[in-house]
Amino acid sequence: MAILKEDMDYYEALLEMFGSLGWKYFLEDHQGALDSLKDSAFMDCPDNNTWQERRGEIKKLTQIISYEPFIRASFDNIEREIELTKTLNEGLH
């Protein structure tokens, strides 16, 4: 599978963003919100409907916080694929 330059540009831009101070603050804010939602759920969700709404909020924040590890894992897989392709091509020549 060939890796397109646009794909590499996409990942490199995201990796650069993840290294920024703004991204660090963004994650800290969202982690704080997630922790607060989890910690207060017992008192703030007296019925199933409010609990289900809270679960949805928690899930969204968890997905946001998991975005960086997901992208890094995807990029690592691409790098391994590139290395494997190079190794296989060298073995054919």
CSV table of C-alpha atoms in Angstrom, one decimal, residues 3 5 7 19 24 31 33 54 77-79 90:
chain,number,residue,atom,x,y,z
A,3,ILE,CA,1.4,6.1,1.5
A,5,LYS,CA,2.1,12.6,0.6
A,7,ASP,CA,-1.5,11.4,4.3
A,19,GLY,CA,3.5,19.1,20.7
A,24,LYS,CA,-1.5,20.6,26.3
A,31,GLN,CA,-9.5,16.0,31.3
A,33,ALA,CA,-14.2,18.4,32.7
A,54,ARG,CA,-24.0,12.1,31.4
A,77,ASN,CA,1.5,1.6,12.0
A,78,ILE,CA,2.2,3.6,8.8
A,79,GLU,CA,5.9,3.9,9.7
A,90,GLU,CA,15.4,-4.6,-0.8
